[in-house]
CSV table of C-alpha atoms and ligand atoms in Angstrom, one decimal:
chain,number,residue,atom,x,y,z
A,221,UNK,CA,-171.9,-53.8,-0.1
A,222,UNK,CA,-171.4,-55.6,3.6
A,223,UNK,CA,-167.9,-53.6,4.9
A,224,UNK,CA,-164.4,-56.0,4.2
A,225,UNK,CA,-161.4,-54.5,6.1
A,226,UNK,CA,-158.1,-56.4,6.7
A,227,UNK,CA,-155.4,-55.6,7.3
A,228,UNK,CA,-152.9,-57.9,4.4
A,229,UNK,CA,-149.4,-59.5,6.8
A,230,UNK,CA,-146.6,-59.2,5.9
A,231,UNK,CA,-146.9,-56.6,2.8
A,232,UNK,CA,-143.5,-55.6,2.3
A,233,UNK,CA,-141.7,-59.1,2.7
A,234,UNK,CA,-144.9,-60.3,0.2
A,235,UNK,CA,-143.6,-57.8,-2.4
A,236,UNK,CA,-139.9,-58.3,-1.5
A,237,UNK,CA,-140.2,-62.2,-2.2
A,238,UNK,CA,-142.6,-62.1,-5.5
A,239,UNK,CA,-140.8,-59.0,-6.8
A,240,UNK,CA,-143.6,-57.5,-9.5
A,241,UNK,CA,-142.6,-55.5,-12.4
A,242,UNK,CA,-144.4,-54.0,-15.1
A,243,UNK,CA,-145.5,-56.5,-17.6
A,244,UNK,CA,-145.3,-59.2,-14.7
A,245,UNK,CA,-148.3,-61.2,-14.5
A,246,UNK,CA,-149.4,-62.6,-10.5
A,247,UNK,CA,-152.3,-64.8,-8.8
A,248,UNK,CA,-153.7,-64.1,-6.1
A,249,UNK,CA,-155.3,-67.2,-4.5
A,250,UNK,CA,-157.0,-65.7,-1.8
A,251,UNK,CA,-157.8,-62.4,-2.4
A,252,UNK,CA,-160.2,-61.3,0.3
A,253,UNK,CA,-159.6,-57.5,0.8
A,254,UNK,CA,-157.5,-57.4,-1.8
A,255,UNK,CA,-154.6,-55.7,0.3
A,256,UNK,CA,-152.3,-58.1,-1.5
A,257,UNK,CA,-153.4,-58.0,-4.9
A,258,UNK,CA,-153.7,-53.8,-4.3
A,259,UNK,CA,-149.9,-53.9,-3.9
A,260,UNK,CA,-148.7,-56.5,-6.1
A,261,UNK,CA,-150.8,-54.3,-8.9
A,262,UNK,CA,-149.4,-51.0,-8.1
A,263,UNK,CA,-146.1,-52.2,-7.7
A,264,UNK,CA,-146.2,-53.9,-11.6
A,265,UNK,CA,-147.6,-50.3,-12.7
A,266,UNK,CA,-148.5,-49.8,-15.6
A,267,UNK,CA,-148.9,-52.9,-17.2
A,268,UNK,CA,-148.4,-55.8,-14.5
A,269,UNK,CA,-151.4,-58.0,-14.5
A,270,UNK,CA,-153.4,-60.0,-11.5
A,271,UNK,CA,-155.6,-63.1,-11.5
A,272,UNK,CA,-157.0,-63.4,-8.3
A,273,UNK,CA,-159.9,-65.7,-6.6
A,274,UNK,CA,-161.2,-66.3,-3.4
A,275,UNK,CA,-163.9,-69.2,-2.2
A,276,UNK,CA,-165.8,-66.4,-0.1
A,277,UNK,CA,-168.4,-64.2,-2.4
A,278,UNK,CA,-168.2,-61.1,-0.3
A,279,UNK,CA,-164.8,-61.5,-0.2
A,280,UNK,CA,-164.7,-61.2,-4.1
A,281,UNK,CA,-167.1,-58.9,-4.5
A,282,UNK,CA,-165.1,-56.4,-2.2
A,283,UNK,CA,-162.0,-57.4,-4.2
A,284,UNK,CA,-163.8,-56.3,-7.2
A,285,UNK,CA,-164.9,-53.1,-6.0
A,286,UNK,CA,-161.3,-52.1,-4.8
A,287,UNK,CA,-159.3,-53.3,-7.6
A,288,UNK,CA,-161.7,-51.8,-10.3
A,289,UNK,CA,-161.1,-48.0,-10.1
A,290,UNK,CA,-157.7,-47.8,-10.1
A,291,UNK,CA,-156.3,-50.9,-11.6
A,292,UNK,CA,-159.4,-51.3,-14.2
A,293,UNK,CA,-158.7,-53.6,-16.8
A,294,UNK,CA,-155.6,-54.9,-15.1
A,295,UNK,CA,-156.9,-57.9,-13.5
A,296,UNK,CA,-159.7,-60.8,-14.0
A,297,UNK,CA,-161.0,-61.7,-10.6
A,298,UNK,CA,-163.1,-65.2,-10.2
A,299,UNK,CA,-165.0,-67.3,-7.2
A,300,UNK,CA,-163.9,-70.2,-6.6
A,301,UNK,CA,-161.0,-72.4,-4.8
A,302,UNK,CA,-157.4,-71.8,-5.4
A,303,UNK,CA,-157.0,-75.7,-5.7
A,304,UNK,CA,-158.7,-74.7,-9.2
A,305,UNK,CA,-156.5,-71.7,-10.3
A,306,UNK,CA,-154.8,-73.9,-13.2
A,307,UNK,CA,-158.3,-74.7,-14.7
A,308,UNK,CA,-158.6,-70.9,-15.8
A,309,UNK,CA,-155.2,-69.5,-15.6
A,310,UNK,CA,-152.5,-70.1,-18.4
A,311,UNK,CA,-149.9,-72.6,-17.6
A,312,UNK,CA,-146.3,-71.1,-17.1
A,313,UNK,CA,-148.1,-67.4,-17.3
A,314,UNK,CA,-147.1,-66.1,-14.0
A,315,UNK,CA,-144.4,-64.5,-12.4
A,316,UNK,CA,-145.9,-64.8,-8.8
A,317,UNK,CA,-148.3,-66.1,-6.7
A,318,UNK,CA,-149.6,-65.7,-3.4
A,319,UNK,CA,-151.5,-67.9,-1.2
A,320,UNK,CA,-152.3,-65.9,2.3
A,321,UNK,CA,-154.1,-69.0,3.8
A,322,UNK,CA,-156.8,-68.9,6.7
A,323,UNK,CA,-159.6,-66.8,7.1
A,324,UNK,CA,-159.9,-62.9,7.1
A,325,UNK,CA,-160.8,-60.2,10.0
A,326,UNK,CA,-164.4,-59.7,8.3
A,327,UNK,CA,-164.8,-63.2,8.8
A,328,UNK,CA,-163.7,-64.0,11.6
A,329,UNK,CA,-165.8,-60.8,12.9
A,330,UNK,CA,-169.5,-61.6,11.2
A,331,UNK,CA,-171.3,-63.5,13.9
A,332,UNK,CA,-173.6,-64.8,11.4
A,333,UNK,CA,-170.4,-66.5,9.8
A,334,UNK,CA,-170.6,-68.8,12.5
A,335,UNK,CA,-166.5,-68.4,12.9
A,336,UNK,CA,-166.5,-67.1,16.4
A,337,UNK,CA,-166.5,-68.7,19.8
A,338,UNK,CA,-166.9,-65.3,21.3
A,339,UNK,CA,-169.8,-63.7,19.4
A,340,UNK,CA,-173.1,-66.1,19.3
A,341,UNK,CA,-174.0,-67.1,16.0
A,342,UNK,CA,-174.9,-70.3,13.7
A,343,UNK,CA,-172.6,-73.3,14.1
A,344,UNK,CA,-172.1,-72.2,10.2
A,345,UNK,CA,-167.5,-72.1,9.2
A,346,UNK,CA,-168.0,-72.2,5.7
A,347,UNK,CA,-166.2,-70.1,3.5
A,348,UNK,CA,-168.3,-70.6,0.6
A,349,UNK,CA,-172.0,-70.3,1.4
A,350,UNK,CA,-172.9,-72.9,-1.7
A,351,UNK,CA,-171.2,-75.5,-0.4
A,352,UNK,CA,-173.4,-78.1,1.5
A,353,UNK,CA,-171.5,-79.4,4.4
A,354,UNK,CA,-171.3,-77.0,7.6
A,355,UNK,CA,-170.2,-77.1,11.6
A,356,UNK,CA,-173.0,-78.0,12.7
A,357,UNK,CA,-173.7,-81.4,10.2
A,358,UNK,CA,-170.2,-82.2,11.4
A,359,UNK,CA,-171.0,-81.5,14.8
A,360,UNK,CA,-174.2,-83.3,14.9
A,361,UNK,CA,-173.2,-86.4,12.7
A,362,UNK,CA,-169.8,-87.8,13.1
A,363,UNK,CA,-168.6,-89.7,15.3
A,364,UNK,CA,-167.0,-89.4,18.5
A,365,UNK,CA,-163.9,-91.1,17.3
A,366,UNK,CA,-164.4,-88.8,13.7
A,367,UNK,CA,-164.5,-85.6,15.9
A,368,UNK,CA,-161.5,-86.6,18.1
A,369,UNK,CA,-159.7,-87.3,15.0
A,370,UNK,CA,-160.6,-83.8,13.7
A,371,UNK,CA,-159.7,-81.9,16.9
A,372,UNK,CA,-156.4,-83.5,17.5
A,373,UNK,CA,-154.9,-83.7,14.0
A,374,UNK,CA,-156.3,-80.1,13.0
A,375,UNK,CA,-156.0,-78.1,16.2
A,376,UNK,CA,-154.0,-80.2,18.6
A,377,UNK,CA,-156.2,-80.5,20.9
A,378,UNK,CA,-155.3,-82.5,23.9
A,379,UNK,CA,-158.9,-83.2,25.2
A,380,UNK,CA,-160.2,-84.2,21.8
A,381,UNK,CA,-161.3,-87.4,23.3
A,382,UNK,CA,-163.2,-86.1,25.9
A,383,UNK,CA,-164.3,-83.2,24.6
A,384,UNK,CA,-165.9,-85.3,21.5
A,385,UNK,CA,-167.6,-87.7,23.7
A,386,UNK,CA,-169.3,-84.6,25.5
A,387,UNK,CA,-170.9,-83.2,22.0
A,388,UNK,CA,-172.0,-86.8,21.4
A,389,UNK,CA,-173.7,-87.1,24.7
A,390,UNK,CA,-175.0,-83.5,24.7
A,391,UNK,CA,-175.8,-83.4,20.9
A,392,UNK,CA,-178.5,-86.5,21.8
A,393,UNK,CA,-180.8,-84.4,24.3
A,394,UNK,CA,-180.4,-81.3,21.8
A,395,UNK,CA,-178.5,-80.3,18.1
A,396,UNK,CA,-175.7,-78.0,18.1
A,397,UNK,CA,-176.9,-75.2,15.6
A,398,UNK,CA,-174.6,-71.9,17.9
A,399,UNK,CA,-172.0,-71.0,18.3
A,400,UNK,CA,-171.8,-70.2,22.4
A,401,UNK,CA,-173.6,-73.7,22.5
A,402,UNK,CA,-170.3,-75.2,21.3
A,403,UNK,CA,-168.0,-72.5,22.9
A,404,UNK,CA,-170.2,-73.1,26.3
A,405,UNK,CA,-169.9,-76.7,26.6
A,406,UNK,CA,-166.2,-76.2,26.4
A,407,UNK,CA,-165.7,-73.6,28.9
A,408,UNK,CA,-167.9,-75.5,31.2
A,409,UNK,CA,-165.2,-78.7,30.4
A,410,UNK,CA,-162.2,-76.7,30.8
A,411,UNK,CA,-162.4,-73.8,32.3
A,412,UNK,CA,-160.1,-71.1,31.5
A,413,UNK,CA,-158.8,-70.3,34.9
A,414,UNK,CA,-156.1,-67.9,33.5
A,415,UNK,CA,-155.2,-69.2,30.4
A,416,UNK,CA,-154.1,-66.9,27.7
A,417,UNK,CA,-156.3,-68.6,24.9
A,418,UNK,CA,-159.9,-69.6,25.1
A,419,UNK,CA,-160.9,-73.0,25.5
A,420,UNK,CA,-162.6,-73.6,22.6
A,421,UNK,CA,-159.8,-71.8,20.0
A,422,UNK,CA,-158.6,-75.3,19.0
A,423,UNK,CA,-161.9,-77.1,18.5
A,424,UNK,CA,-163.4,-74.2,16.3
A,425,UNK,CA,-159.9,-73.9,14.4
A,426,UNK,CA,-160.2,-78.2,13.8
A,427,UNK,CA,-163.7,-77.5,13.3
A,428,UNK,CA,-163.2,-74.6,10.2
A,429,UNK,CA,-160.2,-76.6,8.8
A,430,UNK,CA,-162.2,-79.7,7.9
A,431,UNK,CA,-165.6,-78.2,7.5
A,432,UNK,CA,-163.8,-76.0,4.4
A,433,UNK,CA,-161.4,-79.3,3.6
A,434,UNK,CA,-158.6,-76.6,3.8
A,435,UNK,CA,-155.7,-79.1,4.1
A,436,UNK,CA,-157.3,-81.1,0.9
A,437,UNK,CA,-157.1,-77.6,-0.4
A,438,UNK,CA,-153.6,-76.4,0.1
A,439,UNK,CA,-152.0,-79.3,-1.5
A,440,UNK,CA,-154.2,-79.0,-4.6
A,441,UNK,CA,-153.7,-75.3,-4.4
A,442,UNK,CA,-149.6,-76.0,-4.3
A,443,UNK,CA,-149.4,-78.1,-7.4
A,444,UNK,CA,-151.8,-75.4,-9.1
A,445,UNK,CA,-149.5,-72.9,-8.1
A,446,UNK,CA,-146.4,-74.5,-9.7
A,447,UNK,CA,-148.6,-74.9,-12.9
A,448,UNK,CA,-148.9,-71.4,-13.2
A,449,UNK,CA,-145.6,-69.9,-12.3
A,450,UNK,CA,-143.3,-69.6,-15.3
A,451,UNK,CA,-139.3,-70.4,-14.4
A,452,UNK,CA,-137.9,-67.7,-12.2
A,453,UNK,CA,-141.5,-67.5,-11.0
A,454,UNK,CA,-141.6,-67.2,-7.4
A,455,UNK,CA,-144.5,-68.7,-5.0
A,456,UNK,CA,-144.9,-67.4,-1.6
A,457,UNK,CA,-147.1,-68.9,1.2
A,458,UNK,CA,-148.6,-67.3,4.5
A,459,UNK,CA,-149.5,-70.0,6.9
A,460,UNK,CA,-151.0,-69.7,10.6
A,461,UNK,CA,-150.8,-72.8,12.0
A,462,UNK,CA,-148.6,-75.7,12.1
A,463,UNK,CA,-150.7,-78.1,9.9
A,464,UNK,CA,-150.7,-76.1,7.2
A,465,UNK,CA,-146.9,-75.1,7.4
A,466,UNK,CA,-145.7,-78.5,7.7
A,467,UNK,CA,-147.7,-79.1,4.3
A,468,UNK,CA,-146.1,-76.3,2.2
A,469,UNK,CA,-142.9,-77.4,4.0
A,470,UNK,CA,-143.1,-81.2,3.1
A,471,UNK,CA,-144.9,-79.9,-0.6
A,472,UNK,CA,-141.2,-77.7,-0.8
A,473,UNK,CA,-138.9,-80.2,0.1
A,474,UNK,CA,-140.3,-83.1,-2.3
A,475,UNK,CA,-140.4,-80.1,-5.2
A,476,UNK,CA,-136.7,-79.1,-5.0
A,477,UNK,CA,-135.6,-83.0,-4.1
A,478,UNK,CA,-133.2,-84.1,-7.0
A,479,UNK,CA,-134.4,-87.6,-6.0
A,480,UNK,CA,-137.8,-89.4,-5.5
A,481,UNK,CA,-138.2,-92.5,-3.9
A,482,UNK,CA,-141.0,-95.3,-3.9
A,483,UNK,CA,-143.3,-95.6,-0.8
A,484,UNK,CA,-143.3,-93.1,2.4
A,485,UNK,CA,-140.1,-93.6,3.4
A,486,UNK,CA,-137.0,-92.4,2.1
A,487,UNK,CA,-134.7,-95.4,1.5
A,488,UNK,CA,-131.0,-94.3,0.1
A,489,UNK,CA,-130.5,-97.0,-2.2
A,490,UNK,CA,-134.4,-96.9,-3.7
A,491,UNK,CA,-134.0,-93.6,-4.4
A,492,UNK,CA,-134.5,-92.6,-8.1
A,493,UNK,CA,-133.1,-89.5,-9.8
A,494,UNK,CA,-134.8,-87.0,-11.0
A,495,UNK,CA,-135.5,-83.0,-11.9
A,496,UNK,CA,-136.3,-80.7,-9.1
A,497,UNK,CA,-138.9,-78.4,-10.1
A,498,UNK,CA,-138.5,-76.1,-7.4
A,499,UNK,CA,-136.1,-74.4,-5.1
A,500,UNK,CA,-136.1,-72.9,-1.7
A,501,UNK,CA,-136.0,-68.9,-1.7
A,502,UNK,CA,-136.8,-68.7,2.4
A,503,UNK,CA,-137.1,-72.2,3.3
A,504,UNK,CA,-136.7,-70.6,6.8
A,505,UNK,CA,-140.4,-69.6,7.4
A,506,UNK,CA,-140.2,-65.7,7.3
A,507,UNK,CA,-142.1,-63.4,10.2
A,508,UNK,CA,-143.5,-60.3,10.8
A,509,UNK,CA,-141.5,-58.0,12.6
A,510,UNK,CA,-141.5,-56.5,15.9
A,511,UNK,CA,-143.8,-53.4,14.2
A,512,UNK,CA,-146.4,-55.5,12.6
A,513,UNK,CA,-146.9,-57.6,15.5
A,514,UNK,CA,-147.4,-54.5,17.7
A,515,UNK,CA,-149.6,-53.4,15.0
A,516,UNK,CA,-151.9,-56.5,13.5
A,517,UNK,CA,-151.9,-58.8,16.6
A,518,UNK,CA,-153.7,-61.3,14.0
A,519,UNK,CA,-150.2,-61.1,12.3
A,520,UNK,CA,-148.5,-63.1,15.6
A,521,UNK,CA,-148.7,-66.7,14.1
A,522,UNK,CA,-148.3,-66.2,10.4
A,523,UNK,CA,-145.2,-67.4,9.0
A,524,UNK,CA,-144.2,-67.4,5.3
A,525,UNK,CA,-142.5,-69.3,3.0
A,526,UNK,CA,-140.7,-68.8,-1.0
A,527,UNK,CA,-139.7,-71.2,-3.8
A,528,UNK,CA,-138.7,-70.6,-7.1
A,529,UNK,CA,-139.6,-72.4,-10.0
A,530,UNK,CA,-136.3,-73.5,-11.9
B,190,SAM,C1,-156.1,-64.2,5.2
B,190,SAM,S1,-157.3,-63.8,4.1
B,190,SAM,C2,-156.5,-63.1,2.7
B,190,SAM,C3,-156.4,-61.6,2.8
B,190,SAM,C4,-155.8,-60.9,1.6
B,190,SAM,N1,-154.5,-61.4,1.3
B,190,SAM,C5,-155.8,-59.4,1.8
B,190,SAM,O1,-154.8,-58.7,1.5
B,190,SAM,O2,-156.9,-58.9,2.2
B,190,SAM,C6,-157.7,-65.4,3.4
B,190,SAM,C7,-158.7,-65.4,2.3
B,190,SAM,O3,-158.6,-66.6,1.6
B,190,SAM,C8,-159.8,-67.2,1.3
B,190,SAM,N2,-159.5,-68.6,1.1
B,190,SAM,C9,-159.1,-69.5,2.1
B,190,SAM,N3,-158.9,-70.7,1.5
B,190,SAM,C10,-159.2,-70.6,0.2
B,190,SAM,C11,-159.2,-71.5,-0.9
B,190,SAM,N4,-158.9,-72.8,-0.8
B,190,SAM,N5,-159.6,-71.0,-2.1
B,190,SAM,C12,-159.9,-69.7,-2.3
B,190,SAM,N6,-159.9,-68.8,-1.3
B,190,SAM,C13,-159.6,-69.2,0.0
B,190,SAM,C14,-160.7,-66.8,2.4
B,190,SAM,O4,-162.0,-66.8,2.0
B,190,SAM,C15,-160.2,-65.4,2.8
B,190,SAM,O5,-160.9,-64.4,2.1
């Protein structure tokens, strides 16, 4: 079995904001080394319960692996997307769940992933090898405008325009299929000339976002989530980037709202009452602390936040 080490963020404040106990029973939407799911089990010993999935098969099959000697017969671990959990877990069964968003260190480490600007490698992003769409067919077949679009509402990229005009122009003498071809094209655009990050870190972020549709995702994953939690059920959320914080953010506020309202825009006298479903534990997004950061510099930009199901 390929090797699957990473290191979970945030363990404690997970386990201090989803509280197992024995007989609890938690999800785990994104398993991937199962660091989480590890903890949340041992800390529900004897009899607390885990349903966990993640999109990536070596993800799951390391999950597997790990969770089956101690925690045997403690847990039922599945494939797939998280936006699916409530097709296969009971409704109002759970006490927790977790959703540890983003991609893990193995992935971002396996060249042949195709996640890295740094290592060379196919123009590849997906998390889930059965899925069709990849880097590359993006790369190779939208549009200029399409790929500005991408880079600048996924990675907030402020050269999406010209950057995405580039790949167009270069793409029609020869097809993006590497990574460094990408990663190269950049540099040669921008060059670094000091800069803390690399060039290309917001492209390929944009780039893994829509190739794995992870905003589309989230926001299924979310109302999943809420299907599953029983009241006093807590869901936390471990985002690294802004899109995908403002998402659980915006998902929280309209949960614990005691109003709705017609349209996008909230109009006082339109406004409609009704039950919140949710409330805020740690609206404030919670970070890792000055130890983890020293420790896990992939921890630096994760921020996490808890509601309750009333
Ligand atoms: C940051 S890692 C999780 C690490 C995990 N908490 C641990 O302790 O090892 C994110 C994992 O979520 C998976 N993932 C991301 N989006 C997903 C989705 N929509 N559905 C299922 N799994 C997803 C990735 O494949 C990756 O394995």
């Amino acid at each position: 079995m390929p090797e699957f080490i990473h290191k979970p963020v945030m363990a404690a404040e997970v386990l201090t904001a989803l509280r197992p106990a024995p007989g609890g029973r938690y999800a785990d939407g994104t398993l991937g080394g199962a660091g989480h799911a590890a903890s949340l089990l041992a800390a529900s010993s004897p009899t607390g319960w885990l349903y966990g999935c993640d999109r990536d098969g070596v993800a799951i099959e390391t999950a597997r692996a790990r969770l089956s000697g101690e925690y045997a017969g403690r847990f039922e671990v599945r494939r797939g997307n998280f936006a699916g959990l409530a097709d296969w877990v009971p409704a109002g069964s759970c006490a927790g769940v977790l959703l540890d968003l983003g991609v893990s260190s193995p992935q971002l480490d396996a060249a042949d992933r195709g996640f890295s600007f740094q290592q060379d490698g196919p123009l590849d992003m997906r998390m889930d090898d059965r899925q069709g769409l990849t880097a590359a067919d993006l790369v190779n077949g939208a549009s200029a405008e399409e790929l500005a679009g991408i880079f600048w509402e996924l990675g907030g990229e402020r050269e999406s325009r010209r950057f995405a005009r580039a790949m167009v122009q270069d793409r029609a003498q020869r097809a993006f299929t590497r990574t460094r071809q990408l990663a190269e094209l950049i540099e040669r655009l921008s060059p670094r000339q000091g800069r803390k990050s690399h060039p290309a870190t917001k492209v390929f972020q944009a780039l893994r976002i829509a190739v794995n549709d992870e905003i589309g995702s989230l926001k299924q994953g979310l109302a999943a989530a809420v299907k599953l939690l029983q009241p006093g059920g807590r869901l936390a959320v471990i985002t690294f980037h802004s899109v995908e914080d403002r998402v659980v953010e915006e998902f929280g506020q309209e949960q614990a709202r005691d109003y709705t309202f017609p349209g996008a825009g909230d109009v006082p006298e339109l406004r409609q009452p009704c039950v919140p479903v949710l409330k805020w534990v740690s609206r404030k997004a919670i970070l890792p602390g000055e130890a983890e950061l020293r420790d896990n510099p992939r921890s630096r930009s994760a921020q996490m936040r808890v509601l309750e199901k009333i």
